[in-house]
mmCIF file of C-alpha atoms and ligand atoms in Angstrom:
data_model
loop_
_atom_site.group_PDB
_atom_site.id
_atom_site.type_symbol
_atom_site.label_atom_id
_atom_site.label_comp_id
_atom_site.label_asym_id
_atom_site.label_seq_id
_atom_site.Cartn_x
_atom_site.Cartn_y
_atom_site.Cartn_z
ATOM 1 C CA MET E 81 -5.569 -0.921 -3.172
ATOM 2 C CA SER E 82 -8.453 -2.723 -4.878
ATOM 3 C CA GLU E 83 -10.785 0.272 -5.014
ATOM 4 C CA PRO E 84 -10.227 4.032 -4.812
ATOM 5 C CA ARG E 85 -9.642 5.344 -1.257
ATOM 6 C CA LEU E 86 -12.649 7.619 -1.639
ATOM 7 C CA VAL E 87 -14.897 4.583 -2.202
ATOM 8 C CA ALA E 88 -13.268 2.756 0.727
ATOM 9 C CA ALA E 89 -13.865 5.788 2.968
ATOM 10 C CA CYS E 90 -17.559 5.829 1.969
ATOM 11 C CA ARG E 91 -17.695 2.260 3.276
ATOM 12 C CA ARG E 92 -15.857 3.351 6.464
ATOM 13 C CA GLN E 93 -12.854 1.221 5.680
ATOM 14 C CA PRO E 94 -9.386 2.415 6.788
ATOM 15 C CA VAL E 95 -7.413 4.343 4.135
ATOM 16 C CA ASP E 96 -3.813 5.578 3.798
ATOM 17 C CA TYR E 97 -4.873 9.239 3.914
ATOM 18 C CA THR E 98 -8.120 11.197 4.066
ATOM 19 C CA PRO E 99 -9.512 11.353 0.518
ATOM 20 C CA ALA E 100 -10.585 14.741 -0.801
ATOM 21 C CA TRP E 101 -12.555 16.293 -3.608
ATOM 22 C CA PHE E 102 -14.201 19.704 -3.888
ATOM 23 C CA MET E 103 -17.746 20.475 -4.892
ATOM 24 C CA ARG E 104 -17.656 22.699 -8.024
ATOM 25 C CA GLN E 105 -14.050 21.631 -8.609
ATOM 26 C CA ALA E 106 -14.732 21.728 -12.350
ATOM 27 C CA GLY E 107 -15.722 25.315 -12.884
ATOM 28 C CA ARG E 108 -14.916 28.952 -13.257
ATOM 29 C CA PHE E 109 -12.053 29.185 -10.781
ATOM 30 C CA LEU E 110 -9.968 27.170 -13.282
ATOM 31 C CA PRO E 111 -8.474 29.148 -16.217
ATOM 32 C CA GLU E 112 -8.661 26.036 -18.410
ATOM 33 C CA TYR E 113 -12.428 25.811 -17.695
ATOM 34 C CA ARG E 114 -12.915 29.489 -18.506
ATOM 35 C CA ALA E 115 -11.090 28.896 -21.793
ATOM 36 C CA VAL E 116 -13.590 26.168 -22.753
ATOM 37 C CA ARG E 117 -16.497 28.392 -21.611
ATOM 38 C CA GLU E 118 -15.326 31.183 -23.930
ATOM 39 C CA LYS E 119 -16.122 28.917 -26.859
ATOM 40 C CA HIS E 120 -19.095 26.912 -25.506
ATOM 41 C CA THR E 121 -22.144 27.467 -23.315
ATOM 42 C CA LEU E 122 -22.747 25.363 -20.222
ATOM 43 C CA LEU E 123 -25.483 23.446 -22.053
ATOM 44 C CA GLU E 124 -23.157 22.773 -25.013
ATOM 45 C CA ILE E 125 -20.470 21.390 -22.707
ATOM 46 C CA CYS E 126 -23.032 19.068 -21.129
ATOM 47 C CA ALA E 127 -24.435 17.926 -24.489
ATOM 48 C CA GLU E 128 -21.032 16.977 -25.964
ATOM 49 C CA PRO E 129 -19.458 13.984 -24.172
ATOM 50 C CA GLU E 130 -15.894 14.836 -25.271
ATOM 51 C CA LEU E 131 -16.200 18.353 -23.820
ATOM 52 C CA THR E 132 -17.878 17.041 -20.680
ATOM 53 C CA ALA E 133 -15.042 14.585 -20.175
ATOM 54 C CA GLU E 134 -12.430 17.284 -20.776
ATOM 55 C CA VAL E 135 -13.785 19.678 -18.130
ATOM 56 C CA THR E 136 -14.399 16.812 -15.682
ATOM 57 C CA LEU E 137 -10.728 15.831 -15.951
ATOM 58 C CA GLN E 138 -9.287 19.376 -15.707
ATOM 59 C CA PRO E 139 -9.177 19.558 -11.889
ATOM 60 C CA ILE E 140 -7.855 15.982 -11.676
ATOM 61 C CA ARG E 141 -4.896 16.814 -13.909
ATOM 62 C CA ARG E 142 -4.096 19.968 -11.970
ATOM 63 C CA PHE E 143 -4.644 18.772 -8.386
ATOM 64 C CA GLU E 144 -4.791 14.948 -8.367
ATOM 65 C CA MET E 145 -7.960 14.880 -6.329
ATOM 66 C CA ASP E 146 -9.333 11.595 -5.049
ATOM 67 C CA GLY E 147 -12.658 12.018 -6.828
ATOM 68 C CA ALA E 148 -13.788 13.324 -10.215
ATOM 69 C CA ILE E 149 -17.378 14.584 -10.326
ATOM 70 C CA ILE E 150 -18.940 14.257 -13.751
ATOM 71 C CA PHE E 151 -19.613 17.674 -15.240
ATOM 72 C CA ALA E 152 -23.368 18.260 -15.548
ATOM 73 C CA ASP E 153 -26.013 20.250 -13.723
ATOM 74 C CA ILE E 154 -28.754 19.098 -11.374
ATOM 75 C CA LEU E 155 -31.338 20.904 -13.513
ATOM 76 C CA LEU E 156 -30.503 19.206 -16.852
ATOM 77 C CA PRO E 157 -32.748 16.139 -16.338
ATOM 78 C CA LEU E 158 -35.721 18.515 -16.021
ATOM 79 C CA VAL E 159 -35.396 19.604 -19.656
ATOM 80 C CA PRO E 160 -36.768 16.362 -21.168
ATOM 81 C CA MET E 161 -39.731 16.642 -18.743
ATOM 82 C CA GLY E 162 -40.713 19.714 -20.749
ATOM 83 C CA ILE E 163 -38.914 22.435 -18.800
ATOM 84 C CA ASP E 164 -37.499 25.444 -20.644
ATOM 85 C CA LEU E 165 -34.159 25.969 -18.846
ATOM 86 C CA SER E 166 -31.471 28.557 -19.424
ATOM 87 C CA PHE E 167 -28.507 29.858 -17.424
ATOM 88 C CA ILE E 168 -28.271 33.630 -17.139
ATOM 89 C CA PRO E 169 -24.760 34.984 -16.464
ATOM 90 C CA ASP E 170 -24.396 36.426 -12.934
ATOM 91 C CA VAL E 171 -27.963 35.392 -12.053
ATOM 92 C CA GLY E 172 -28.101 31.617 -12.355
ATOM 93 C CA PRO E 173 -30.640 29.136 -13.659
ATOM 94 C CA SER E 174 -33.901 30.412 -15.096
ATOM 95 C CA ILE E 175 -37.021 28.409 -15.936
ATOM 96 C CA ALA E 176 -39.361 30.093 -18.439
ATOM 97 C CA ASN E 177 -42.324 27.805 -17.651
ATOM 98 C CA PRO E 178 -42.324 27.350 -13.857
ATOM 99 C CA ILE E 179 -44.625 24.842 -12.138
ATOM 100 C CA ARG E 180 -47.493 26.650 -10.411
ATOM 101 C CA THR E 181 -50.628 24.491 -10.870
ATOM 102 C CA ALA E 182 -51.835 20.883 -10.837
ATOM 103 C CA GLU E 183 -52.073 21.106 -14.642
ATOM 104 C CA ASN E 184 -48.410 22.112 -14.827
ATOM 105 C CA VAL E 185 -47.455 19.077 -12.720
ATOM 106 C CA ALA E 186 -49.635 16.748 -14.810
ATOM 107 C CA ALA E 187 -47.974 18.035 -17.991
ATOM 108 C CA LEU E 188 -44.465 17.049 -16.858
ATOM 109 C CA ARG E 189 -43.486 14.183 -19.140
ATOM 110 C CA PRO E 190 -41.984 10.875 -17.992
ATOM 111 C CA VAL E 191 -38.346 10.690 -19.089
ATOM 112 C CA ASP E 192 -36.613 7.824 -20.867
ATOM 113 C CA VAL E 193 -33.228 8.620 -19.318
ATOM 114 C CA ASP E 194 -31.221 6.316 -21.601
ATOM 115 C CA GLU E 195 -32.431 8.275 -24.578
ATOM 116 C CA ALA E 196 -32.735 11.789 -23.163
ATOM 117 C CA LEU E 197 -29.613 11.916 -20.984
ATOM 118 C CA SER E 198 -27.311 9.651 -22.984
ATOM 119 C CA SER E 199 -24.567 12.278 -23.369
ATOM 120 C CA THR E 200 -23.922 12.212 -19.604
ATOM 121 C CA PHE E 201 -23.677 8.419 -19.608
ATOM 122 C CA MET E 202 -21.288 8.496 -22.575
ATOM 123 C CA ALA E 203 -19.177 11.098 -20.775
ATOM 124 C CA LEU E 204 -19.059 8.901 -17.645
ATOM 125 C CA SER E 205 -17.667 6.012 -19.711
ATOM 126 C CA LEU E 206 -15.104 8.281 -21.369
ATOM 127 C CA VAL E 207 -13.929 9.718 -18.038
ATOM 128 C CA ARG E 208 -13.784 6.328 -16.339
ATOM 129 C CA ALA E 209 -11.470 5.074 -19.079
ATOM 130 C CA GLU E 210 -9.120 8.034 -18.545
ATOM 131 C CA LEU E 211 -9.075 8.199 -14.744
ATOM 132 C CA PRO E 212 -6.244 6.766 -12.660
ATOM 133 C CA ALA E 213 -7.427 3.594 -10.861
ATOM 134 C CA ASP E 214 -7.265 5.275 -7.446
ATOM 135 C CA THR E 215 -9.471 8.219 -8.457
ATOM 136 C CA ALA E 216 -13.194 7.649 -7.931
ATOM 137 C CA LEU E 217 -15.766 8.743 -10.487
ATOM 138 C CA ILE E 218 -18.696 10.526 -8.826
ATOM 139 C CA GLY E 219 -22.137 10.745 -10.427
ATOM 140 C CA PHE E 220 -24.859 13.005 -9.055
ATOM 141 C CA ALA E 221 -28.410 14.265 -9.175
ATOM 142 C CA GLY E 222 -30.500 16.930 -7.483
ATOM 143 C CA ALA E 223 -32.786 15.823 -4.663
ATOM 144 C CA PRO E 224 -36.553 16.252 -5.107
ATOM 145 C CA PHE E 225 -36.884 19.272 -2.788
ATOM 146 C CA THR E 226 -34.027 21.233 -4.368
ATOM 147 C CA LEU E 227 -35.272 20.418 -7.886
ATOM 148 C CA ALA E 228 -38.860 21.307 -6.957
ATOM 149 C CA SER E 229 -37.707 24.641 -5.555
ATOM 150 C CA TYR E 230 -36.219 25.647 -8.924
ATOM 151 C CA LEU E 231 -39.274 24.326 -10.778
ATOM 152 C CA ILE E 232 -41.705 26.290 -8.620
ATOM 153 C CA GLU E 233 -39.710 29.486 -8.056
ATOM 154 C CA GLY E 234 -38.487 29.598 -11.676
ATOM 155 C CA GLY E 235 -34.989 30.558 -10.540
ATOM 156 C CA PRO E 236 -32.903 31.270 -7.450
ATOM 157 C CA THR E 237 -34.727 32.505 -4.335
ATOM 158 C CA ARG E 238 -33.815 33.862 -0.919
ATOM 159 C CA ASN E 239 -36.851 32.666 1.025
ATOM 160 C CA PHE E 240 -38.540 29.731 -0.829
ATOM 161 C CA ILE E 241 -41.956 31.384 -0.323
ATOM 162 C CA LYS E 242 -43.442 30.115 -3.597
ATOM 163 C CA THR E 243 -42.188 26.588 -2.956
ATOM 164 C CA LYS E 244 -43.441 26.462 0.616
ATOM 165 C CA SER E 245 -46.817 27.996 -0.132
ATOM 166 C CA PHE E 246 -47.325 25.455 -2.950
ATOM 167 C CA MET E 247 -46.426 22.712 -0.470
ATOM 168 C CA TYR E 248 -48.835 24.040 2.189
ATOM 169 C CA HIS E 249 -51.763 24.882 -0.127
ATOM 170 C CA GLU E 250 -51.612 21.865 -2.409
ATOM 171 C CA PRO E 251 -49.963 19.019 -0.523
ATOM 172 C CA GLU E 252 -51.373 16.358 -2.875
ATOM 173 C CA THR E 253 -50.146 18.124 -5.991
ATOM 174 C CA PHE E 254 -46.800 18.746 -4.329
ATOM 175 C CA ARG E 255 -46.591 15.051 -3.511
ATOM 176 C CA THR E 256 -47.326 14.140 -7.148
ATOM 177 C CA LEU E 257 -44.528 16.475 -8.239
ATOM 178 C CA MET E 258 -42.128 14.906 -5.736
ATOM 179 C CA GLU E 259 -43.048 11.406 -6.918
ATOM 180 C CA LYS E 260 -42.311 12.333 -10.534
ATOM 181 C CA LEU E 261 -38.927 13.698 -9.459
ATOM 182 C CA VAL E 262 -38.197 10.567 -7.419
ATOM 183 C CA THR E 263 -38.918 8.313 -10.418
ATOM 184 C CA LEU E 264 -36.671 10.408 -12.657
ATOM 185 C CA THR E 265 -33.855 10.590 -10.115
ATOM 186 C CA ILE E 266 -33.800 6.855 -9.414
ATOM 187 C CA ALA E 267 -33.573 6.080 -13.141
ATOM 188 C CA TYR E 268 -30.926 8.769 -13.711
ATOM 189 C CA LEU E 269 -28.660 7.718 -10.825
ATOM 190 C CA THR E 270 -29.023 4.006 -11.582
ATOM 191 C CA ALA E 271 -28.003 4.609 -15.195
ATOM 192 C CA GLN E 272 -25.005 6.679 -14.017
ATOM 193 C CA ALA E 273 -23.800 3.775 -11.881
ATOM 194 C CA GLU E 274 -24.229 1.442 -14.842
ATOM 195 C CA ALA E 275 -22.215 3.849 -17.008
ATOM 196 C CA GLY E 276 -19.266 3.794 -14.591
ATOM 197 C CA ALA E 277 -19.973 6.095 -11.635
ATOM 198 C CA GLN E 278 -18.448 4.567 -8.465
ATOM 199 C CA VAL E 279 -20.093 6.924 -5.957
ATOM 200 C CA LEU E 280 -23.422 8.785 -6.275
ATOM 201 C CA GLN E 281 -24.131 12.129 -4.591
ATOM 202 C CA LEU E 282 -27.656 13.458 -4.062
ATOM 203 C CA PHE E 283 -27.584 17.271 -3.833
ATOM 204 C CA ASP E 284 -30.330 18.611 -1.566
ATOM 205 C CA SER E 285 -28.576 21.966 -1.470
ATOM 206 C CA TRP E 286 -31.464 24.072 -0.153
ATOM 207 C CA VAL E 287 -33.140 21.617 2.222
ATOM 208 C CA GLY E 288 -31.673 23.488 5.212
ATOM 209 C CA TYR E 289 -34.308 26.183 4.627
ATOM 210 C CA LEU E 290 -36.941 23.775 5.946
ATOM 211 C CA GLY E 291 -37.909 23.232 9.549
ATOM 212 C CA GLN E 292 -37.838 19.730 10.956
ATOM 213 C CA GLU E 293 -41.624 19.281 10.870
ATOM 214 C CA ASP E 294 -41.841 20.219 7.181
ATOM 215 C CA TYR E 295 -38.827 18.084 6.279
ATOM 216 C CA ARG E 296 -40.352 15.059 7.938
ATOM 217 C CA ARG E 297 -43.807 15.527 6.499
ATOM 218 C CA TYR E 298 -43.172 16.688 2.927
ATOM 219 C CA ILE E 299 -39.635 15.693 1.946
ATOM 220 C CA LYS E 300 -38.045 12.886 3.913
ATOM 221 C CA PRO E 301 -40.169 10.005 2.546
ATOM 222 C CA HIS E 302 -39.266 10.989 -1.027
ATOM 223 C CA SER E 303 -35.532 11.279 -0.410
ATOM 224 C CA ALA E 304 -35.724 7.967 1.468
ATOM 225 C CA ALA E 305 -37.406 6.298 -1.524
ATOM 226 C CA ILE E 306 -34.436 7.246 -3.700
ATOM 227 C CA PHE E 307 -31.811 5.816 -1.339
ATOM 228 C CA GLU E 308 -33.884 2.681 -0.845
ATOM 229 C CA ALA E 309 -34.046 2.120 -4.607
ATOM 230 C CA LEU E 310 -30.263 2.556 -4.977
ATOM 231 C CA ARG E 311 -29.314 0.091 -2.256
ATOM 232 C CA HIS E 312 -28.933 -2.903 -4.542
ATOM 233 C CA LEU E 313 -26.339 -1.124 -6.700
ATOM 234 C CA ASP E 314 -23.264 -1.639 -4.516
ATOM 235 C CA CYS E 315 -22.374 1.987 -5.267
ATOM 236 C CA PRO E 316 -21.955 4.126 -2.136
ATOM 237 C CA THR E 317 -24.166 7.204 -1.828
ATOM 238 C CA ILE E 318 -23.571 10.692 -0.393
ATOM 239 C CA HIS E 319 -26.502 12.759 0.921
ATOM 240 C CA PHE E 320 -25.624 16.453 0.826
ATOM 241 C CA GLY E 321 -27.284 19.667 1.998
ATOM 242 C CA VAL E 322 -26.309 23.126 3.282
ATOM 243 C CA GLY E 323 -27.375 24.612 6.623
ATOM 244 C CA THR E 324 -28.635 21.218 7.741
ATOM 245 C CA GLY E 325 -27.229 21.189 11.299
ATOM 246 C CA GLU E 326 -30.700 20.897 12.835
ATOM 247 C CA LEU E 327 -31.875 18.274 10.318
ATOM 248 C CA LEU E 328 -28.911 15.896 10.386
ATOM 249 C CA GLU E 329 -30.615 13.068 12.274
ATOM 250 C CA ASP E 330 -33.510 13.055 9.798
ATOM 251 C CA ILE E 331 -31.304 13.455 6.728
ATOM 252 C CA SER E 332 -29.188 10.541 7.908
ATOM 253 C CA GLU E 333 -32.303 8.425 8.519
ATOM 254 C CA ALA E 334 -33.573 9.246 5.021
ATOM 255 C CA GLY E 335 -30.467 7.540 3.655
ATOM 256 C CA GLY E 336 -26.962 7.747 2.254
ATOM 257 C CA ASP E 337 -23.780 5.954 3.265
ATOM 258 C CA VAL E 338 -22.111 9.356 3.676
ATOM 259 C CA ILE E 339 -23.768 12.498 5.043
ATOM 260 C CA GLY E 340 -22.575 15.973 4.029
ATOM 261 C CA LEU E 341 -21.743 18.450 6.814
ATOM 262 C CA ASP E 342 -21.344 22.157 6.206
ATOM 263 C CA TRP E 343 -19.019 24.485 8.155
ATOM 264 C CA ARG E 344 -21.715 25.698 10.569
ATOM 265 C CA VAL E 345 -21.505 22.481 12.572
ATOM 266 C CA PRO E 346 -18.225 21.221 14.096
ATOM 267 C CA LEU E 347 -17.379 17.947 12.352
ATOM 268 C CA ASP E 348 -17.452 15.762 15.472
ATOM 269 C CA GLU E 349 -20.791 17.185 16.655
ATOM 270 C CA GLY E 350 -22.271 16.730 13.205
ATOM 271 C CA TRP E 351 -20.939 13.170 13.026
ATOM 272 C CA ALA E 352 -22.562 12.374 16.376
ATOM 273 C CA ARG E 353 -25.939 13.579 15.026
ATOM 274 C CA VAL E 354 -25.499 11.607 11.816
ATOM 275 C CA GLY E 355 -24.825 8.456 13.822
ATOM 276 C CA GLU E 356 -22.004 5.989 14.269
ATOM 277 C CA GLY E 357 -22.905 3.738 11.363
ATOM 278 C CA LYS E 358 -22.334 6.398 8.704
ATOM 279 C CA ALA E 359 -19.457 8.195 7.032
ATOM 280 C CA VAL E 360 -19.338 12.007 6.743
ATOM 281 C CA GLN E 361 -18.147 14.472 4.114
ATOM 282 C CA GLY E 362 -16.933 17.999 4.786
ATOM 283 C CA ASN E 363 -16.628 20.508 6.165
ATOM 284 C CA LEU E 364 -14.312 23.433 5.356
ATOM 285 C CA ASP E 365 -15.955 26.826 4.799
ATOM 286 C CA PRO E 366 -15.361 27.703 1.095
ATOM 287 C CA ALA E 367 -14.461 31.234 2.257
ATOM 288 C CA VAL E 368 -11.440 29.857 4.163
ATOM 289 C CA LEU E 369 -9.813 29.260 0.756
ATOM 290 C CA TYR E 370 -9.433 33.052 0.581
ATOM 291 C CA ALA E 371 -7.497 33.168 3.882
ATOM 292 C CA PRO E 372 -3.686 33.207 4.338
ATOM 293 C CA HIS E 373 -2.054 29.800 3.830
ATOM 294 C CA ASP E 374 -1.215 29.272 7.503
ATOM 295 C CA PHE E 375 -4.821 29.968 8.434
ATOM 296 C CA ILE E 376 -5.998 27.422 5.836
ATOM 297 C CA ARG E 377 -3.579 24.805 7.225
ATOM 298 C CA GLU E 378 -4.850 25.437 10.748
ATOM 299 C CA ARG E 379 -8.499 25.043 9.749
ATOM 300 C CA VAL E 380 -7.802 21.819 7.826
ATOM 301 C CA GLN E 381 -5.901 20.514 10.822
ATOM 302 C CA GLN E 382 -8.822 21.368 13.138
ATOM 303 C CA ILE E 383 -11.185 19.348 10.953
ATOM 304 C CA LEU E 384 -8.780 16.384 11.014
ATOM 305 C CA THR E 385 -8.510 16.665 14.794
ATOM 306 C CA ARG E 386 -12.287 16.511 15.081
ATOM 307 C CA ALA E 387 -12.395 13.512 12.717
ATOM 308 C CA ASN E 388 -9.827 11.941 15.046
ATOM 309 C CA GLY E 389 -8.670 9.298 12.566
ATOM 310 C CA ARG E 390 -12.014 7.515 12.524
ATOM 311 C CA PRO E 391 -12.554 5.641 9.243
ATOM 312 C CA GLY E 392 -15.246 7.219 7.098
ATOM 313 C CA HIS E 393 -14.217 10.859 6.635
ATOM 314 C CA ILE E 394 -14.151 12.339 3.132
ATOM 315 C CA PHE E 395 -12.662 15.804 3.074
ATOM 316 C CA ASN E 396 -14.604 18.437 1.132
ATOM 317 C CA LEU E 397 -15.866 21.984 1.457
ATOM 318 C CA GLY E 398 -19.194 22.617 3.147
ATOM 319 C CA HIS E 399 -20.433 23.916 -0.239
ATOM 320 C CA GLY E 400 -18.946 24.574 -3.672
ATOM 321 C CA VAL E 401 -15.690 26.298 -4.651
ATOM 322 C CA THR E 402 -16.496 29.918 -5.525
ATOM 323 C CA PRO E 403 -15.252 31.442 -8.805
ATOM 324 C CA ALA E 404 -12.523 33.752 -7.438
ATOM 325 C CA THR E 405 -10.858 31.083 -5.244
ATOM 326 C CA PRO E 406 -7.035 31.236 -5.525
ATOM 327 C CA MET E 407 -5.828 27.922 -6.960
ATOM 328 C CA ASP E 408 -2.864 27.777 -4.568
ATOM 329 C CA SER E 409 -5.301 27.345 -1.697
ATOM 330 C CA ILE E 410 -6.445 23.998 -3.089
ATOM 331 C CA HIS E 411 -2.831 22.784 -3.125
ATOM 332 C CA VAL E 412 -2.396 23.961 0.469
ATOM 333 C CA VAL E 413 -5.452 21.960 1.570
ATOM 334 C CA LEU E 414 -4.390 18.802 -0.266
ATOM 335 C CA ASP E 415 -0.765 18.991 0.916
ATOM 336 C CA THR E 416 -1.911 19.473 4.520
ATOM 337 C CA LEU E 417 -4.266 16.518 4.310
ATOM 338 C CA ARG E 418 -1.724 14.198 2.753
ATOM 339 C CA SER E 419 1.112 15.090 5.079
ATOM 340 C CA SER E 420 -1.074 15.034 8.200
ATOM 341 C CA THR E 421 -2.835 11.776 7.604
ATOM 342 C CA GLY E 422 0.010 9.655 6.385
ATOM 343 C CA ALA E 423 1.012 9.692 2.729
ATOM 344 C CA ALA E 424 4.049 11.435 1.316
ATOM 345 C CA VAL E 425 3.239 14.676 -0.466
ATOM 346 C CA GLY E 426 4.019 14.074 -4.132
HETATM 347 O O1 LIG D 685 -17.494 20.465 -10.545
HETATM 348 C C1 LIG D 685 -18.696 20.215 -10.314
HETATM 349 O O2 LIG D 685 -19.192 20.375 -9.182
HETATM 350 C C2 LIG D 685 -19.525 19.569 -11.397
HETATM 351 C C3 LIG D 685 -20.463 20.365 -12.057
HETATM 352 C C4 LIG D 685 -21.729 20.899 -11.413
HETATM 353 C C5 LIG D 685 -22.412 22.009 -11.963
HETATM 354 N N1 LIG D 685 -23.580 22.178 -11.286
HETATM 355 C C6 LIG D 685 -21.962 22.805 -13.150
HETATM 356 C C7 LIG D 685 -22.307 24.242 -13.150
HETATM 357 C C8 LIG D 685 -22.498 20.442 -10.332
HETATM 358 C C9 LIG D 685 -22.227 19.307 -9.366
HETATM 359 C C10 LIG D 685 -23.671 21.257 -10.267
HETATM 360 C C11 LIG D 685 -24.756 21.037 -9.281
HETATM 361 C C12 LIG D 685 -25.714 22.114 -9.037
HETATM 362 N N2 LIG D 685 -26.289 22.958 -9.952
HETATM 363 C C13 LIG D 685 -26.295 22.390 -7.776
HETATM 364 C C14 LIG D 685 -26.019 21.612 -6.516
HETATM 365 C C15 LIG D 685 -24.714 22.006 -5.914
HETATM 366 C C16 LIG D 685 -24.738 23.311 -5.206
HETATM 367 O O3 LIG D 685 -23.936 24.174 -5.566
HETATM 368 O O4 LIG D 685 -25.518 23.440 -4.244
HETATM 369 C C17 LIG D 685 -27.179 23.456 -7.935
HETATM 370 C C18 LIG D 685 -28.004 24.101 -6.851
HETATM 371 C C19 LIG D 685 -27.175 23.801 -9.316
HETATM 372 C C20 LIG D 685 -27.966 24.846 -9.988
HETATM 373 C C21 LIG D 685 -27.092 25.861 -10.613
HETATM 374 N N3 LIG D 685 -26.376 25.707 -11.792
HETATM 375 C C22 LIG D 685 -26.827 27.163 -10.137
HETATM 376 C C23 LIG D 685 -27.412 27.761 -8.866
HETATM 377 C C24 LIG D 685 -25.963 27.780 -11.059
HETATM 378 C C25 LIG D 685 -25.479 29.200 -11.070
HETATM 379 C C26 LIG D 685 -24.665 29.532 -9.898
HETATM 380 C C27 LIG D 685 -23.271 29.913 -10.297
HETATM 381 O O5 LIG D 685 -22.333 29.411 -9.640
HETATM 382 O O6 LIG D 685 -23.148 30.684 -11.237
HETATM 383 C C28 LIG D 685 -25.652 26.839 -12.065
HETATM 384 C C29 LIG D 685 -24.717 27.033 -13.208
HETATM 385 C C30 LIG D 685 -23.515 26.126 -13.182
HETATM 386 N N4 LIG D 685 -23.571 24.764 -13.124
HETATM 387 C C31 LIG D 685 -22.145 26.518 -13.267
HETATM 388 C C32 LIG D 685 -21.383 25.328 -13.260
HETATM 389 C C33 LIG D 685 -19.888 25.205 -13.360
HETATM 390 C C34 LIG D 685 -21.603 27.950 -13.348
HETATM 391 C C35 LIG D 685 -21.933 28.641 -14.588
HETATM 392 C C36 LIG D 685 -21.037 28.468 -15.807
HETATM 393 O O7 LIG D 685 -19.956 27.842 -15.857
HETATM 394 O O8 LIG D 685 -21.473 29.027 -16.831
#
């Protein structure tokens, strides 16, 4: 095989078995990750390329997944813009100086990504050198809406009221903010591809909170600008969101070679909305990993039945692995995939 099966599947080429990786595969459900976290903060791990590479490779060593996602966080590139970011245990990200006014938006600094985010690029090169040739290296960034929601809310939210009211009251200022995030994200993803990433995923995790009208008016053109700017790279792209069943046509139109599907939409119905010319990624409910093994096998099999052997399916969860997930469940998923779609289980 000349390129990893995950990359081939992004291009909708036939593969020997359905490639799989898991969002949040490098993280707290792994004891070896928790051991590193006892000695280092999340920000320290991300700032030190050797540590970043180590935690990126942990799930690959244990499970032989088809993709390794570089360890980082979607919010890190906001720090050199002038954002005061911290991670609070059991709460999540917290921004001490949230964006609430036109002056706040104007004060966000342009970022020289090569200088400010060099540790991630160094880590990508280190990981690429260590990875087996058939394992794809995945780079990523947050999409403008999801980033803006953290910037405006200052932390996690249940209803996105601050973000939406900013968008409705000050559409021009909101647009300026989105444009700054687009510029940053294009530079960041392009540099990741140059540093060795073979696939790029744009995380628009919270976009499913928007109605179609708002997505089209305030968000879609900005996400589309990012995919348009990445087209020349010859590096396939994945466009991901949660709760996006009603937005799939628009998300697909905005761009991405592969469109993420969560568990709320049956894979074949979601694929039909995404359109024939695209690949899909998904869509096991992360909670199914807590079910009995036979139940997990059945659900994986159902997804494969709905994919029906069409080229262009990347297996993943509909959202990230949660911290208490039993590790055996990951083996059950991978063994089911590999025995059902062709290859010998090794
Ligand atoms: O294995 C991987 O997926 C790579 C690493 C990765 C992290 N964050 C490390 C991390 C990735 C891809 C992300 C992306 C990310 N970060 C997203 C998009 C994906 C998604 O889940 O929707 C979002 C929304 C964030 C923002 C963020 N960072 C949140 C909401 C949290 C806290 C939530 C939690 O699970 O505690 C973080 C912290 C964070 N980033 C952790 C990890 C492994 C957990 C905290 C820790 O280890 O200290």
